[in-house]
Coordinates of C-alpha atoms and ligand atoms in Angstrom, one line a residue:
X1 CA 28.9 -0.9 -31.3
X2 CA 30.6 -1.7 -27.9
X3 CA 30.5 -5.3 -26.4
X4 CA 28.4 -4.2 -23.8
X5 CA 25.8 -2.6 -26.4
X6 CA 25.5 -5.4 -28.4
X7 CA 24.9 -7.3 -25.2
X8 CA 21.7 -5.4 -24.4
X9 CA 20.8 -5.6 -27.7
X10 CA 21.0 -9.3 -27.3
X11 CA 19.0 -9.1 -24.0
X12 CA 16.3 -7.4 -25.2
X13 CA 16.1 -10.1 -28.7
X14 CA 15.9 -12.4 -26.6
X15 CA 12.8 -11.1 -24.4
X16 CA 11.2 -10.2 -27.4
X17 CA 11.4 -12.9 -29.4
X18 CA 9.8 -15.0 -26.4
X19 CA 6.4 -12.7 -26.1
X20 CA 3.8 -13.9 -28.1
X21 CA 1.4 -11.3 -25.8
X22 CA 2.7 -7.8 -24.3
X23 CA 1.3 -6.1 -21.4
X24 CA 2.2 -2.7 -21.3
X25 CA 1.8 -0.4 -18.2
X26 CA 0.3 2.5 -19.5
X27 CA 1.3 6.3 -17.8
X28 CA 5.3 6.1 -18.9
X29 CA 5.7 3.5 -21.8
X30 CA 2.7 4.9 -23.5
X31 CA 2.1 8.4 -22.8
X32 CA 3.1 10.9 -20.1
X33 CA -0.4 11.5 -18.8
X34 CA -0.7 14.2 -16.4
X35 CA 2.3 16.3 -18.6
X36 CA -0.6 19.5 -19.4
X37 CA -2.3 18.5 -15.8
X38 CA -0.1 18.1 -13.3
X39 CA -0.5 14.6 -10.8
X40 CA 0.7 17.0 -8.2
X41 CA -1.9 19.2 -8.0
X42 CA -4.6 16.5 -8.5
X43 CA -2.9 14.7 -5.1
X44 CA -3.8 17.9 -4.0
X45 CA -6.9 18.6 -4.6
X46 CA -7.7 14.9 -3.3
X47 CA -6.7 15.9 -0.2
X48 CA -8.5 19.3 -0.2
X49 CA -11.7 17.3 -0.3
X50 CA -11.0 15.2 2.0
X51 CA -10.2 18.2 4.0
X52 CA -13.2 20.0 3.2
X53 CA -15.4 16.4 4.4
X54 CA -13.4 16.7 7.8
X55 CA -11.7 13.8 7.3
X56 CA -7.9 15.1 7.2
X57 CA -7.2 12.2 10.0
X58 CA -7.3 10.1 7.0
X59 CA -4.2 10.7 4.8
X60 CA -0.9 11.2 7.1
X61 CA 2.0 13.5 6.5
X62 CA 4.0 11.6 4.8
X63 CA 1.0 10.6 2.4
X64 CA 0.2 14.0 1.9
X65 CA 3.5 14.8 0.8
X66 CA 3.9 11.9 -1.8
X67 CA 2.2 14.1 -4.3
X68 CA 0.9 11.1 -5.7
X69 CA -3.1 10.7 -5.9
X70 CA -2.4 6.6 -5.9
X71 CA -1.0 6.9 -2.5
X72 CA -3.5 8.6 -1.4
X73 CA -6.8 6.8 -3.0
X74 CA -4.7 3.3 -1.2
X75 CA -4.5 5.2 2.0
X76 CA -7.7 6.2 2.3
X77 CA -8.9 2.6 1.3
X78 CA -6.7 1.2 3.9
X79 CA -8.7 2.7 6.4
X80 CA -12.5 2.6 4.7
X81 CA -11.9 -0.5 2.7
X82 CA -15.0 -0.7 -0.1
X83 CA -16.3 2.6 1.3
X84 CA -18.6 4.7 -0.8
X85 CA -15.7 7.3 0.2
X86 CA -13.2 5.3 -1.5
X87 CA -15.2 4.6 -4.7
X88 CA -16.5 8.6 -4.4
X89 CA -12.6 9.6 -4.4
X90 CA -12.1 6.6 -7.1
X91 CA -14.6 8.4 -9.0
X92 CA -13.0 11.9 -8.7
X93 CA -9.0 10.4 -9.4
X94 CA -10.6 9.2 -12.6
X95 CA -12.2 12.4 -13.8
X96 CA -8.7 14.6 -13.5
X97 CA -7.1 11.4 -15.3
X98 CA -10.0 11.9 -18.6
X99 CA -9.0 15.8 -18.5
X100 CA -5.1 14.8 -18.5
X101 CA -5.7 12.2 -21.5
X102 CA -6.9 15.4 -23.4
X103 CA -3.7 16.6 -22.8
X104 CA -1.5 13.8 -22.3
X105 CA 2.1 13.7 -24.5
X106 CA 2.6 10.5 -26.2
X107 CA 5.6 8.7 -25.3
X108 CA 8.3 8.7 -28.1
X109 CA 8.3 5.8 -30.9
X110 CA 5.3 4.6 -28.5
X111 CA 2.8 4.5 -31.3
X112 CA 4.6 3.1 -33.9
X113 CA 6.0 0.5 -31.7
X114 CA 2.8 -0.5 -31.0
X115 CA 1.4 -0.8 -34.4
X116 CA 4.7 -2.9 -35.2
X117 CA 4.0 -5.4 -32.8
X118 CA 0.4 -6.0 -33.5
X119 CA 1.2 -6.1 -37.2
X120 CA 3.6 -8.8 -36.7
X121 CA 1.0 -10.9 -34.7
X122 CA 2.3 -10.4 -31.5
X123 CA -0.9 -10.0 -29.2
X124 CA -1.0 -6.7 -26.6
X125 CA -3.0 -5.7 -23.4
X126 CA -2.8 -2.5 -21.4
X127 CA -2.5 -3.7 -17.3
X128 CA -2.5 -0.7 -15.8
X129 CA -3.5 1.5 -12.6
X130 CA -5.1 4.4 -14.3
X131 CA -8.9 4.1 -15.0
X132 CA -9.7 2.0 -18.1
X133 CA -11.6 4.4 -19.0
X134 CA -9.1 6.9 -19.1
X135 CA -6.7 4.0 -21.4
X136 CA -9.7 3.9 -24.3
X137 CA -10.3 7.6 -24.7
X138 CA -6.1 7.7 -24.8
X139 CA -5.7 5.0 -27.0
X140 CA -9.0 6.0 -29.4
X141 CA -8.0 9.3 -29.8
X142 CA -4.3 7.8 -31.2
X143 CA -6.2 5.2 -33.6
X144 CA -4.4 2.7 -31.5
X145 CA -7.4 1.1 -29.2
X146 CA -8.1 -1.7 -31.6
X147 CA -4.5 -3.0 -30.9
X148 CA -5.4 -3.4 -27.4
X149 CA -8.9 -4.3 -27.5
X150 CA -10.5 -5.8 -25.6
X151 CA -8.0 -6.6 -23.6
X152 CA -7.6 -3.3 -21.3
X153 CA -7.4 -4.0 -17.7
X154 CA -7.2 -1.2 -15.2
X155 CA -8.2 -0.1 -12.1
X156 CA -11.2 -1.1 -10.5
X157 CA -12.5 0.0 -6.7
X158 CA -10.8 -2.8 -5.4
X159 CA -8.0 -0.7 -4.8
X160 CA -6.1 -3.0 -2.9
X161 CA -5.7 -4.9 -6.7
X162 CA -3.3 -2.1 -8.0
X163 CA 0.3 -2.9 -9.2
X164 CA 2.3 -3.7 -7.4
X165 CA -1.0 -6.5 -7.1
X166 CA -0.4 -8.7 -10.0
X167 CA -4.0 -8.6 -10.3
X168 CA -4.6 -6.4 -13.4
X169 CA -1.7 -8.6 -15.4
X170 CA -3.3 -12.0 -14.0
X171 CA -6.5 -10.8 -15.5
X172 CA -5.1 -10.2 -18.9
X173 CA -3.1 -13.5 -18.9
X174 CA -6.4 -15.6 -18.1
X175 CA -8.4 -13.5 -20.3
X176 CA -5.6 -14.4 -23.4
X177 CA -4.9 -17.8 -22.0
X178 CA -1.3 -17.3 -21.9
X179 CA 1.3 -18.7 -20.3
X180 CA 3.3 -16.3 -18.1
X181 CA 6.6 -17.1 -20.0
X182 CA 5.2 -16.1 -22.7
X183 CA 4.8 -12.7 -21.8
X184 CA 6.6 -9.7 -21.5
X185 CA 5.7 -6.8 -19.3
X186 CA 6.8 -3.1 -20.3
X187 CA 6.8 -0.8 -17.2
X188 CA 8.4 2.4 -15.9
X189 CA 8.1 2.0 -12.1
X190 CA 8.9 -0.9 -9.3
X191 CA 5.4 -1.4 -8.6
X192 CA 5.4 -2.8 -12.5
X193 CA 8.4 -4.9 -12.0
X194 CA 7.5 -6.4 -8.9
X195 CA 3.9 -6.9 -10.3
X196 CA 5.4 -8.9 -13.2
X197 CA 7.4 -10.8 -10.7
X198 CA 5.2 -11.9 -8.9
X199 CA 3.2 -13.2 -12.0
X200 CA 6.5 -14.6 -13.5
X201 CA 6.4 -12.6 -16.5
X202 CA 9.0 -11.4 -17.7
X203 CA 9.7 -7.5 -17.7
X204 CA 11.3 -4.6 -20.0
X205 CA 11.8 -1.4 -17.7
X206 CA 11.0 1.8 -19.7
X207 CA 13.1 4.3 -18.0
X208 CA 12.6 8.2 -19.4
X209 CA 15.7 9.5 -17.5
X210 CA 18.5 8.1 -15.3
X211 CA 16.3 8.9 -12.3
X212 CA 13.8 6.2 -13.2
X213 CA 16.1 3.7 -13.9
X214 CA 17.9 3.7 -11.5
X215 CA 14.9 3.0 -9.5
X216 CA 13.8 0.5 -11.2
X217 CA 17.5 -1.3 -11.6
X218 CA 17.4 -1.1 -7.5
X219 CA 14.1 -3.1 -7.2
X220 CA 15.7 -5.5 -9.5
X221 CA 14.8 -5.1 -12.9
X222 CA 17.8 -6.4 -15.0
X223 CA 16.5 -5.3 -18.6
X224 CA 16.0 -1.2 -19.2
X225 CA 15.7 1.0 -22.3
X226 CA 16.0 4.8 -22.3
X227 CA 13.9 4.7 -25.6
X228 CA 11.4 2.3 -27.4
X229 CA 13.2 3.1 -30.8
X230 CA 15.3 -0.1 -30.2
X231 CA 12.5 -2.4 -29.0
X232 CA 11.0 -1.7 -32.6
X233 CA 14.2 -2.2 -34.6
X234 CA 14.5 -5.4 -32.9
X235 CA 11.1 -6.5 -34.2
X236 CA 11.6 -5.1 -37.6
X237 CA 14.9 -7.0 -37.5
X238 CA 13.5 -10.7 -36.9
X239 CA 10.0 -10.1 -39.0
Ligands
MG301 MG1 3.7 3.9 -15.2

């Protein structure tokens, strides 16, 4: 083991050993959710509808292009804040997300990582920007939602709430009364690091490839796996 591995390894016992409750981010760490359905095309489609309504003025080029149906629900909301338009489109972003959770790819070591850490008493909550709903009909159809439950915060049509909001991770903090040091937030994007920032949690970046991290290493994040297999042998380690 190099000097530099062991390091990291050292890092990451020490931000585990501190959590007594985890808030995971949920399309990354968890699963892959849009890996049968592609996010791309539901960005897409989005926009179609919007098209079809007349109201293309709403989403710019640049939105457009981002391919990402987030940027374009928070765009849309920027200009019709608490519209029925927003909360219609809400709506429709959360029923392509329940057809991807039929086919969404669990994220490697994910699900036994997740029954390690409840079965050593560590306490976990989902603090996500996909639908709750879309979380429970995931996490059911693993056996996993009563590791999480009820403690499953997601979006909501106050859109303006999403990560990088600390919003969804306040919620679950209050609702577990714990202390933000206490915590530990796992996330694969900057919107999840600076989230946990600004709730002074401490975070773990789940990067799949050297793309992501290096992303997330830019907005800051100090602490990054490429796998979750070592975030479990750390907790079988110290139980
Ligand atoms: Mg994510």
């Amino acid at each position: 083991m190099t000097a530099e591995t062991e390091n990291e390894i050292e890092k990451l016992r020490e931000l585990i050993t501190r959590a007594r409750v985890v808030l995971w981010d949920f399309d990354g760490p968890i699963c892959s959710l849009f890996s049968g359905h592609s996010a791309d095309r539901v960005a897409t489609e989005l926009v179609e509808w919007l098209e079809s309504r007349g109201l293309h003025g709403l989403v710019t080029e640049d939105e457009r292009e981002s391919l990402d149906p987030h940027v374009v629900l928070r765009a849309v909301d920027r200009r019709h804040p608490g519209s029925d338009l927003v909360a219609e489109l809400e709506e429709r972003l959360t029923q392509e997300e329940l057809r991807a959770a039929a086919s969404a790819m669990p994220t490697a070591y994910a699900d036994p990582l997740i029954r390690t850490w409840t079965a050593v008493g560590s306490r976990l909550a989902i603090a996500t920007n996909n639908s709750p709903r879309v979380v429970r009909k995931y996490l059911t159809s693993r056996g996993l939602v009563s590791c999480f439950t009820p403690h499953i915060y997601g979006r909501t049509q106050d859109l303006h709430h999403l990560k990088p909001d600390p919003h969804c991770l306040n919620r679950a903090l209050n609702a577990m009364g714990a202390a933000p040091s206490a915590a530990l937030m796992i996330g694969d994007t900057p919107s999840d690091f600076l989230a946990a920032r600004s709730a002074g949690v401490p975070f773990l970046g789940y990067a799949r490839n050297k793309r992501k991290e290096k992303l997330l290493r830019e907005a800051g994040a100090t602490s990054v796996v490429n796998s979750l297999a070592p975030v479990r042998s750390v907790i079988l380690g110290q139980a």
